[in-house]
Short mmCIF file of C-alpha atoms in Angstrom, two decimals:
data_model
loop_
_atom_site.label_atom_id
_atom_site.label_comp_id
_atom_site.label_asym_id
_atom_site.label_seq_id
_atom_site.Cartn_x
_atom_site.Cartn_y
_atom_site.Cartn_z
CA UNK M 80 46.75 83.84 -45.16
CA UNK M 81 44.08 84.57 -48.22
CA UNK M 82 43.75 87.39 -49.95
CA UNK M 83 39.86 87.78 -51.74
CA UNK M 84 38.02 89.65 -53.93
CA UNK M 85 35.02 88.32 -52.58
CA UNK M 86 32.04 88.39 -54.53
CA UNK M 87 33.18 92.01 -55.95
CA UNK M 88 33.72 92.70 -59.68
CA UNK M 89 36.55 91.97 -62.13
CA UNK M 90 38.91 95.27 -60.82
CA UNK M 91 39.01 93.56 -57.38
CA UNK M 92 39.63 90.74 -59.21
CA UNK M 93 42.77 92.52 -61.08
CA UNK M 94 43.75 94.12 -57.34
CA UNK M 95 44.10 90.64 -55.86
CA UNK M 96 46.47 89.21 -58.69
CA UNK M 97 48.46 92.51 -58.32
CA UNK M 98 48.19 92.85 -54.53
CA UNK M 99 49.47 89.09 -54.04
CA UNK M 100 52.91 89.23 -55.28
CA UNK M 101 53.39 92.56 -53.32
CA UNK M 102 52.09 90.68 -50.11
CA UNK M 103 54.69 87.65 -50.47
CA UNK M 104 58.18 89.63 -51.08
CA UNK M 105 56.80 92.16 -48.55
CA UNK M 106 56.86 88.74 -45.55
CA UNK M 107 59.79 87.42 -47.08
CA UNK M 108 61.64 90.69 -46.72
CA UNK M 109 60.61 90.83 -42.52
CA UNK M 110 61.88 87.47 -42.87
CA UNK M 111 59.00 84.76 -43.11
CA UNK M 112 58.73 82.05 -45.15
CA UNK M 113 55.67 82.53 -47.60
CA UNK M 114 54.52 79.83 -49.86
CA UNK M 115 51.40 80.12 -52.09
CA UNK M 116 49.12 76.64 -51.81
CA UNK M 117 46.16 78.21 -53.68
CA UNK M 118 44.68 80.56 -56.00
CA UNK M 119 41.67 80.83 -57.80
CA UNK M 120 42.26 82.37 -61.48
CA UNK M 121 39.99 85.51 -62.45
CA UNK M 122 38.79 85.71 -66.24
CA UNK M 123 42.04 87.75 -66.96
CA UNK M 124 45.73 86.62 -67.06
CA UNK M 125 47.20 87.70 -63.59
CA UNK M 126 44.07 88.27 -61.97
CA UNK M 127 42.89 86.06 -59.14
CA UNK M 128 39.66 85.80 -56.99
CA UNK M 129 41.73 84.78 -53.99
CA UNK M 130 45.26 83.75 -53.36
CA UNK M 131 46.07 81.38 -49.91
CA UNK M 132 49.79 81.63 -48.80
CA UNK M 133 50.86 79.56 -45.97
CA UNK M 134 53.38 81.51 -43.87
CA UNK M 135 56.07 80.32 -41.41
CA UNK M 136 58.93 82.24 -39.47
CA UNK M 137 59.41 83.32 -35.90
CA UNK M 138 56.38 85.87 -34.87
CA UNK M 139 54.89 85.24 -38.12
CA UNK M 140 51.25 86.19 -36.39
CA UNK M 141 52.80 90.04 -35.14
CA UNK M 142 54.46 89.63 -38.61
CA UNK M 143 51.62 89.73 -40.40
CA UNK M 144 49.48 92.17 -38.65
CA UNK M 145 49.63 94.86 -40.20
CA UNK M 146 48.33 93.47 -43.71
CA UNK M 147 44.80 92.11 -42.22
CA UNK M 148 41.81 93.54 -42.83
CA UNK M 149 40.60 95.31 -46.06
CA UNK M 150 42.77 96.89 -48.73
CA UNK M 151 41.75 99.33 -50.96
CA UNK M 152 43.41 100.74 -54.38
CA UNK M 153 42.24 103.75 -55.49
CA UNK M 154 42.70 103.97 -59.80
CA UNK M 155 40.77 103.69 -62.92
CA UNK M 156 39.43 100.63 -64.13
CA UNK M 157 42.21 98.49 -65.78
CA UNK M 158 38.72 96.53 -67.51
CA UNK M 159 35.96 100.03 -67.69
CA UNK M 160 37.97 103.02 -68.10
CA UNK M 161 35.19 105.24 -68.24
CA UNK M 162 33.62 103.40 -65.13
CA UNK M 163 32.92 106.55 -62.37
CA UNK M 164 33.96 104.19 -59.58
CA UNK M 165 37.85 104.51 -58.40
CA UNK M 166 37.97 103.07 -54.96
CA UNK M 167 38.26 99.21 -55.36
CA UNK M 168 38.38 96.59 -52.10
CA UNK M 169 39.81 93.38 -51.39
CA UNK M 170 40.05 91.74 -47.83
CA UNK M 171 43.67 90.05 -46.56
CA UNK M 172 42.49 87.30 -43.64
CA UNK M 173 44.46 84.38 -41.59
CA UNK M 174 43.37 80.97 -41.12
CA UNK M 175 44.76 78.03 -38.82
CA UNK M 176 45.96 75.32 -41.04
CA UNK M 177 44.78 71.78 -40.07
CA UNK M 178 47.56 69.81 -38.58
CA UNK M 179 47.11 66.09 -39.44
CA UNK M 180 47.25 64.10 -36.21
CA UNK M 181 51.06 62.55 -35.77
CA UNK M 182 51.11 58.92 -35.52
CA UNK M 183 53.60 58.06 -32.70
CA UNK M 184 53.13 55.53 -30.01
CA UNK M 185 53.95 57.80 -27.54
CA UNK M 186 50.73 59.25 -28.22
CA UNK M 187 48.64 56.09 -27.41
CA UNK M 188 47.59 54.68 -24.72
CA UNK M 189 47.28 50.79 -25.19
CA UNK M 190 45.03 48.69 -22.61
CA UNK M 191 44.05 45.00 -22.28
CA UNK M 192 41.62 43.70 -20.73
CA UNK M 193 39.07 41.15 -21.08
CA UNK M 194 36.87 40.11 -23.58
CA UNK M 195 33.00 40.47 -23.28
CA UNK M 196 30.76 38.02 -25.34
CA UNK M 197 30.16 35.06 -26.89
CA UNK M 198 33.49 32.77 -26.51
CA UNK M 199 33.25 30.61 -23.88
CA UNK M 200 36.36 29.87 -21.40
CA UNK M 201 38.70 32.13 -23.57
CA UNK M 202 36.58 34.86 -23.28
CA UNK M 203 36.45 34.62 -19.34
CA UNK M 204 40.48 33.86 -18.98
CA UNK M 205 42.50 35.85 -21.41
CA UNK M 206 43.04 39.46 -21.82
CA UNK M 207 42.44 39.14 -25.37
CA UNK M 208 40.67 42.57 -25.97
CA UNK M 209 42.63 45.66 -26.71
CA UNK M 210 41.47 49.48 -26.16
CA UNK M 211 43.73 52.16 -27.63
CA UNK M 212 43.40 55.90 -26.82
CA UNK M 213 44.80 58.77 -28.81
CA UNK M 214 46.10 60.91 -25.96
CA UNK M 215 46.03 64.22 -28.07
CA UNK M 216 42.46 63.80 -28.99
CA UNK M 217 40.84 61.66 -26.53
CA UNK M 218 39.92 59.48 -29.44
CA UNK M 219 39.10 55.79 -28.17
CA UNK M 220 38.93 52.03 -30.48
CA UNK M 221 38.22 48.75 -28.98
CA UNK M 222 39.09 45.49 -30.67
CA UNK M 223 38.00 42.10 -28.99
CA UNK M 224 36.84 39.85 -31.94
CA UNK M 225 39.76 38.00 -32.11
CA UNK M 226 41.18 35.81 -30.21
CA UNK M 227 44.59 37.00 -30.57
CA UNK M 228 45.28 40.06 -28.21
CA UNK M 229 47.81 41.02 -31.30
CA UNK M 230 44.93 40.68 -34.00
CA UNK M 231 42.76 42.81 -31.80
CA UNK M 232 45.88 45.24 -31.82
CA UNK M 233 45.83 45.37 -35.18
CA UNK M 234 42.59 45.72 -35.64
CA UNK M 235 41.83 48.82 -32.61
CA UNK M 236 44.90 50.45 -34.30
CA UNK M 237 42.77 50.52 -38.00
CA UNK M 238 39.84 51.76 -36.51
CA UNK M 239 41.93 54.46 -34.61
CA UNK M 240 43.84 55.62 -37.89
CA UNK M 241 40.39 55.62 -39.29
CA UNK M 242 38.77 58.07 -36.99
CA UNK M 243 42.10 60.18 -37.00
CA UNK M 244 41.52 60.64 -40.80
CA UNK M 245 38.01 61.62 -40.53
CA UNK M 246 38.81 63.85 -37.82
CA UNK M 247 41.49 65.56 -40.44
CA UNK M 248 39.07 65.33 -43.32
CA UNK M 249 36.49 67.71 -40.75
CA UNK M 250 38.87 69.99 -40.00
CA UNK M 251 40.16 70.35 -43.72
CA UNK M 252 36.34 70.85 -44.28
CA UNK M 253 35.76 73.68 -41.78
CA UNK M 254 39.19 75.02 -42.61
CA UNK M 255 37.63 75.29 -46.14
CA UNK M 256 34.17 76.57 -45.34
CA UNK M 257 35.51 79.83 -43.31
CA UNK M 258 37.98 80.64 -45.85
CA UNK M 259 34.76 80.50 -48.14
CA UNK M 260 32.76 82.83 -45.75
CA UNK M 261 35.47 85.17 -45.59
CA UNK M 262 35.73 85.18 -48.92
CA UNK M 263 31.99 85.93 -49.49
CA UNK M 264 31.83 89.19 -47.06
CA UNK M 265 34.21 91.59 -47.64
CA UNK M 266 33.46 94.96 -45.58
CA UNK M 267 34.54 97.85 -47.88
CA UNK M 268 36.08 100.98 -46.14
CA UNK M 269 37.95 101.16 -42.89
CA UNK M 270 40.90 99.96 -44.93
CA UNK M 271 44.05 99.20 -43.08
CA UNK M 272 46.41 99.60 -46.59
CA UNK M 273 45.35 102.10 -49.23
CA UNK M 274 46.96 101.97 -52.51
CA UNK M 275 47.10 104.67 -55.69
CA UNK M 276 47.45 104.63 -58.78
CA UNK M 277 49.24 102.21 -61.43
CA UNK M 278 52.57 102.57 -59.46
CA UNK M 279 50.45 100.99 -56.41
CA UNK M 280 51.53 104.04 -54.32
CA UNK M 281 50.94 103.74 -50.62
CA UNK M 282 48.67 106.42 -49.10
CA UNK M 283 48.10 104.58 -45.71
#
């Protein structure tokens, strides 16, 4: 879950690093697990362009519901006090995490079968040549340059952690890149919280 100020000025800035705490005890009170993983620090102490919490608990998606969407405080400016504007937005948002694919054999499905190529006799005679398929992902690695069927085993089991990584690493990335567009467009009004004041009173 990520709270952002988006590209809005320094009192959504100051809303976020107020609005954050607030957020967390409120899910830990209905029971949830919340654990912040990221923030990005405004120019202020306290403030914060965005905060990222992962949360866990049973119905944690019903759970959090009622907190996604925009948020609006309605004050003076803690930075511009003679500033006209009072209504200030920030945007709360969920993300899927990335899950890193487990490593268990019972995930993988191992095959032998022949090798193809230059070798001569060997080649023809001996499964040498292992192919080794992530079941979860449908991710596939051959190995037949050795002669060994366990070198090849070895070797098909590389490559496969190798594409499992990158497949992580791409997910991290796009994981990463809609957090970013979220917190680029924040859509002011409509707000599903609104707030008051420096006691943070809750109109809505």
């Amino acid at each position: 879950m990520q709270i952002s100020a988006g590209r809005c000025p320094a009192e959504c800035v100051w809303v976020v690093g107020r609005l954050a705490p607030q957020l967390a005890e409120a899910l830990a009170g209905r029971g949830l697990k919340v654990e912040e993983i990221d923030r990005t620090s405004g120019s202020h102490v306290g403030d914060a362009r965005s905060v990222l919490f992962r949360i866990n608990g049973p119905e944690a998606p019903t759970q959090v519901a009622d907190w996604l969407g925009t948020i609006q405080w309605i004050g003076t400016s803690p930075y511009r006090p003679r500033h006209k504007r009072k209504n200030w937005f920030v945007s709360v948002a969920v993300f899927a995490e990335p899950v890193a694919d487990p490593w268990n054999e019972r995930n993988l499905r191992i095959e032998t079968l022949r090798a193809s190529g230059p070798g001569g006799q060997h080649v023809n005679r001996s499964e040498s040549a292992v192919c080794i398929t992530h079941t979860p992902t449908g991710l596939t690695t051959l190995a037949q340059e050795e002669r060994s069927q366990h070198l090849n085993r070895r070797l098909a089991l590389a490559r496969l952690a190798s594409l499992l990584a990158a497949r992580a690493d791409d997910q991290a990335h796009a994981a990463e890149d809609e957090r970013w567009r979220q917190h680029t467009q924040l859509e002011r009004g409509n707000a599903v919280r609104v707030y008051r004041g420096a006691d943070w009173r809750r109109e809505r």
